[in-house]
Amino acid sequence: MADEKNTNNKKTEKTTASSAVGNVKMPEVSKQSISEFFRKYLRVLKLARRPTKDEFFKISAVSAAGIAVIGVLGFIIYLVFHYLLP
């Protein structure tokens, strides 16, 4: 009888877990919500501007340095695992 109760409890747990996922509300899509989204989107575009050449080169240099650091770290990890830990 104890085994029957355990299987019933497992079935109940599964159904409650699946029903919890089913209770998630989907966002309501209406004409007003779509127009509000585009209004916010356009406001961000109006505030945005093109970076100057100096800003662009600084951002590019920082990004390149980050990529280089990650590449060097990956190569060092490769060397450690390949030669020191066979």
Tab-separated table of C-alpha atoms in Angstrom:
chain	number	residue	atom	x	y	z
A	1	MET	CA	0.000	0.000	0.000
A	2	ALA	CA	2.860	2.352	0.706
A	3	ASP	CA	4.100	1.839	-2.850
A	4	GLU	CA	0.687	2.777	-4.235
A	5	LYS	CA	0.677	6.018	-2.223
A	6	ASN	CA	4.183	6.901	-3.460
A	7	THR	CA	3.170	6.399	-7.094
A	8	ASN	CA	0.016	8.466	-6.548
A	9	ASN	CA	2.080	11.243	-4.957
A	10	LYS	CA	4.489	11.220	-7.911
A	11	LYS	CA	1.601	11.468	-10.345
A	12	THR	CA	0.146	14.365	-8.368
A	13	GLU	CA	3.504	16.166	-8.290
A	14	LYS	CA	3.860	15.843	-12.048
A	15	THR	CA	0.389	17.168	-12.726
A	16	THR	CA	0.843	20.134	-10.401
A	17	ALA	CA	4.174	20.960	-12.012
A	18	SER	CA	2.687	20.845	-15.488
A	19	SER	CA	-0.350	22.841	-14.431
A	20	ALA	CA	1.903	25.520	-12.937
A	21	VAL	CA	3.470	25.981	-16.357
A	22	GLY	CA	0.035	26.131	-17.941
A	23	ASN	CA	-1.031	29.008	-15.665
A	24	VAL	CA	1.480	31.443	-17.157
A	25	LYS	CA	-0.406	34.340	-18.669
A	26	MET	CA	0.401	35.341	-22.201
A	27	PRO	CA	0.694	39.096	-22.685
A	28	GLU	CA	-2.366	40.621	-24.240
A	29	VAL	CA	-1.729	42.019	-27.680
A	30	SER	CA	-3.921	44.907	-28.622
A	31	LYS	CA	-3.733	47.872	-30.939
A	32	GLN	CA	-2.917	50.111	-27.979
A	33	SER	CA	-0.046	47.903	-26.736
A	34	ILE	CA	1.464	47.742	-30.224
A	35	SER	CA	1.265	51.504	-30.689
A	36	GLU	CA	2.810	52.024	-27.229
A	37	PHE	CA	5.695	49.723	-28.172
A	38	PHE	CA	6.415	51.645	-31.371
A	39	ARG	CA	6.113	54.982	-29.562
A	40	LYS	CA	8.800	53.874	-27.087
A	41	TYR	CA	10.930	52.490	-29.911
A	42	LEU	CA	10.790	55.766	-31.852
A	43	ARG	CA	11.644	57.763	-28.719
A	44	VAL	CA	14.843	55.729	-28.303
A	45	LEU	CA	15.736	56.229	-31.965
A	46	LYS	CA	15.259	59.996	-31.639
A	47	LEU	CA	17.635	60.097	-28.657
A	48	ALA	CA	20.279	57.982	-30.388
A	49	ARG	CA	23.052	59.560	-32.409
A	50	ARG	CA	25.975	58.407	-34.500
A	51	PRO	CA	29.239	58.162	-32.594
A	52	THR	CA	32.071	60.467	-33.549
A	53	LYS	CA	35.176	58.980	-35.159
A	54	ASP	CA	37.043	59.262	-31.859
A	55	GLU	CA	34.280	57.450	-29.936
A	56	PHE	CA	34.063	54.763	-32.605
A	57	PHE	CA	37.807	54.075	-32.532
A	58	LYS	CA	37.874	53.958	-28.725
A	59	ILE	CA	34.989	51.486	-28.642
A	60	SER	CA	36.644	49.400	-31.368
A	61	ALA	CA	39.980	49.365	-29.512
A	62	VAL	CA	38.376	48.281	-26.235
A	63	SER	CA	36.399	45.549	-28.015
A	64	ALA	CA	39.511	44.309	-29.829
A	65	ALA	CA	41.470	44.262	-26.569
A	66	GLY	CA	38.711	42.236	-24.890
A	67	ILE	CA	38.628	39.730	-27.734
A	68	ALA	CA	42.430	39.436	-27.611
A	69	VAL	CA	42.430	38.848	-23.832
A	70	ILE	CA	39.780	36.139	-24.135
A	71	GLY	CA	41.729	34.528	-26.988
A	72	VAL	CA	44.976	34.528	-25.009
A	73	LEU	CA	43.229	33.031	-21.966
A	74	GLY	CA	41.695	30.327	-24.134
A	75	PHE	CA	45.077	29.523	-25.675
A	76	ILE	CA	46.715	29.330	-22.237
A	77	ILE	CA	43.983	26.974	-21.020
A	78	TYR	CA	44.475	24.857	-24.149
A	79	LEU	CA	48.230	24.652	-23.508
A	80	VAL	CA	47.722	23.706	-19.868
A	81	PHE	CA	45.294	20.907	-20.681
A	82	HIS	CA	47.235	19.664	-23.692
A	83	TYR	CA	50.788	19.622	-22.287
A	84	LEU	CA	50.585	19.726	-18.489
A	85	LEU	CA	47.554	17.504	-17.936
A	86	PRO	CA	47.760	14.667	-20.481
